[in-house]
Amino acid sequence: MKVKSTVKTVKPLRCTAWGAPVNGITGVHLFTFEPVKGGVLATTEESWAGPPVEADIPGSQSSLDAGLKDWVRRLKDTAETRSDCH
């Protein structure tokens, strides 16, 4: 699926937010970053709205949860494998 996102907020080393409409769903995604001892704590959240979401709230929540887990896994894998991060 191709998604054309619009960056909503960027605070370097603190947070990044973007949003996009996809198949009748408006999604907004936020990553926040907090320095902690030994690294950075990254958190993410996302919201979806629109008729397809309202038509299947449990299915939409399941898809949203799976997507968030995938985002976090990809961020972790990238951060841990990039040689310039160590």
mmCIF file of C-alpha atoms in Angstrom:
data_model
loop_
_atom_site.group_PDB
_atom_site.id
_atom_site.type_symbol
_atom_site.label_atom_id
_atom_site.label_comp_id
_atom_site.label_asym_id
_atom_site.label_seq_id
_atom_site.Cartn_x
_atom_site.Cartn_y
_atom_site.Cartn_z
ATOM 1 C CA MET A 1 0.000 0.000 0.000
ATOM 2 C CA LYS A 2 1.321 3.445 -0.867
ATOM 3 C CA VAL A 3 0.730 6.173 1.690
ATOM 4 C CA LYS A 4 1.418 9.866 1.214
ATOM 5 C CA SER A 5 1.978 11.200 4.730
ATOM 6 C CA THR A 6 2.174 14.782 5.900
ATOM 7 C CA VAL A 7 4.620 15.636 8.664
ATOM 8 C CA LYS A 8 2.719 17.392 11.448
ATOM 9 C CA THR A 9 5.416 17.992 14.080
ATOM 10 C CA VAL A 10 9.166 17.554 14.383
ATOM 11 C CA LYS A 11 11.056 18.352 17.553
ATOM 12 C CA PRO A 12 14.599 17.061 16.970
ATOM 13 C CA LEU A 13 15.538 14.246 19.347
ATOM 14 C CA ARG A 14 12.119 14.565 21.060
ATOM 15 C CA CYS A 15 9.197 13.697 18.797
ATOM 16 C CA THR A 16 7.960 13.227 15.265
ATOM 17 C CA ALA A 17 4.307 13.148 14.209
ATOM 18 C CA TRP A 18 2.708 12.620 10.831
ATOM 19 C CA GLY A 19 -0.654 11.789 9.379
ATOM 20 C CA ALA A 20 -2.256 10.443 6.242
ATOM 21 C CA PRO A 21 -5.623 9.475 4.828
ATOM 22 C CA VAL A 22 -5.754 5.867 3.568
ATOM 23 C CA ASN A 23 -8.842 4.092 2.238
ATOM 24 C CA GLY A 24 -11.234 6.388 4.121
ATOM 25 C CA ILE A 25 -9.241 6.251 7.368
ATOM 26 C CA THR A 26 -7.406 9.269 8.728
ATOM 27 C CA GLY A 27 -4.382 8.148 10.709
ATOM 28 C CA VAL A 28 -2.092 10.179 12.938
ATOM 29 C CA HIS A 29 1.153 8.638 14.220
ATOM 30 C CA LEU A 30 3.462 9.948 16.942
ATOM 31 C CA PHE A 31 6.899 8.811 18.039
ATOM 32 C CA THR A 32 8.408 10.318 21.191
ATOM 33 C CA PHE A 33 11.994 9.896 22.351
ATOM 34 C CA GLU A 34 13.285 10.300 25.893
ATOM 35 C CA PRO A 35 16.920 9.999 26.924
ATOM 36 C CA VAL A 36 17.336 7.388 29.656
ATOM 37 C CA LYS A 37 20.355 5.831 31.296
ATOM 38 C CA GLY A 38 22.047 3.683 28.671
ATOM 39 C CA GLY A 39 20.001 4.827 25.690
ATOM 40 C CA VAL A 40 16.738 6.282 24.506
ATOM 41 C CA LEU A 41 13.185 5.257 25.341
ATOM 42 C CA ALA A 42 11.038 5.413 22.199
ATOM 43 C CA THR A 43 7.280 5.322 22.517
ATOM 44 C CA THR A 44 4.672 5.382 19.800
ATOM 45 C CA GLU A 45 0.973 5.927 19.499
ATOM 46 C CA GLU A 46 -1.419 6.131 16.595
ATOM 47 C CA SER A 47 -5.052 7.029 16.122
ATOM 48 C CA TRP A 48 -7.419 6.126 13.335
ATOM 49 C CA ALA A 49 -10.754 7.718 12.485
ATOM 50 C CA GLY A 50 -13.278 7.369 9.702
ATOM 51 C CA PRO A 51 -16.221 5.276 8.534
ATOM 52 C CA PRO A 52 -14.192 2.065 7.975
ATOM 53 C CA VAL A 53 -12.948 2.242 11.579
ATOM 54 C CA GLU A 54 -16.452 2.814 12.944
ATOM 55 C CA ALA A 55 -17.761 -0.113 10.872
ATOM 56 C CA ASP A 56 -15.307 -2.555 12.489
ATOM 57 C CA ILE A 57 -13.849 -1.203 15.717
ATOM 58 C CA PRO A 58 -12.453 -4.559 16.970
ATOM 59 C CA GLY A 59 -10.857 -5.366 13.603
ATOM 60 C CA SER A 60 -9.456 -1.847 13.281
ATOM 61 C CA GLN A 61 -8.013 -2.006 16.799
ATOM 62 C CA SER A 62 -6.398 -5.342 16.018
ATOM 63 C CA SER A 63 -4.833 -3.952 12.824
ATOM 64 C CA LEU A 64 -3.699 -0.819 14.625
ATOM 65 C CA ASP A 65 -2.089 -2.837 17.433
ATOM 66 C CA ALA A 66 -0.289 -5.081 14.935
ATOM 67 C CA GLY A 67 0.970 -2.032 13.047
ATOM 68 C CA LEU A 68 2.310 -0.403 16.207
ATOM 69 C CA LYS A 69 4.155 -3.591 17.180
ATOM 70 C CA ASP A 70 5.680 -3.694 13.692
ATOM 71 C CA TRP A 71 6.808 -0.031 13.905
ATOM 72 C CA VAL A 72 8.497 -0.639 17.266
ATOM 73 C CA ARG A 73 10.162 -3.845 16.074
ATOM 74 C CA ARG A 74 11.534 -2.136 12.951
ATOM 75 C CA LEU A 75 12.804 0.842 14.952
ATOM 76 C CA LYS A 76 14.502 -1.459 17.475
ATOM 77 C CA ASP A 77 16.063 -3.625 14.749
ATOM 78 C CA THR A 78 17.355 -0.574 12.881
ATOM 79 C CA ALA A 79 18.736 1.098 16.012
ATOM 80 C CA GLU A 80 20.495 -2.070 17.150
ATOM 81 C CA THR A 81 22.036 -2.949 13.787
ATOM 82 C CA ARG A 82 23.289 0.454 12.621
ATOM 83 C CA SER A 83 27.028 0.525 13.189
ATOM 84 C CA ASP A 84 27.133 4.312 13.565
ATOM 85 C CA CYS A 85 24.802 4.088 16.579
ATOM 86 C CA HIS A 86 27.352 2.228 18.744
#
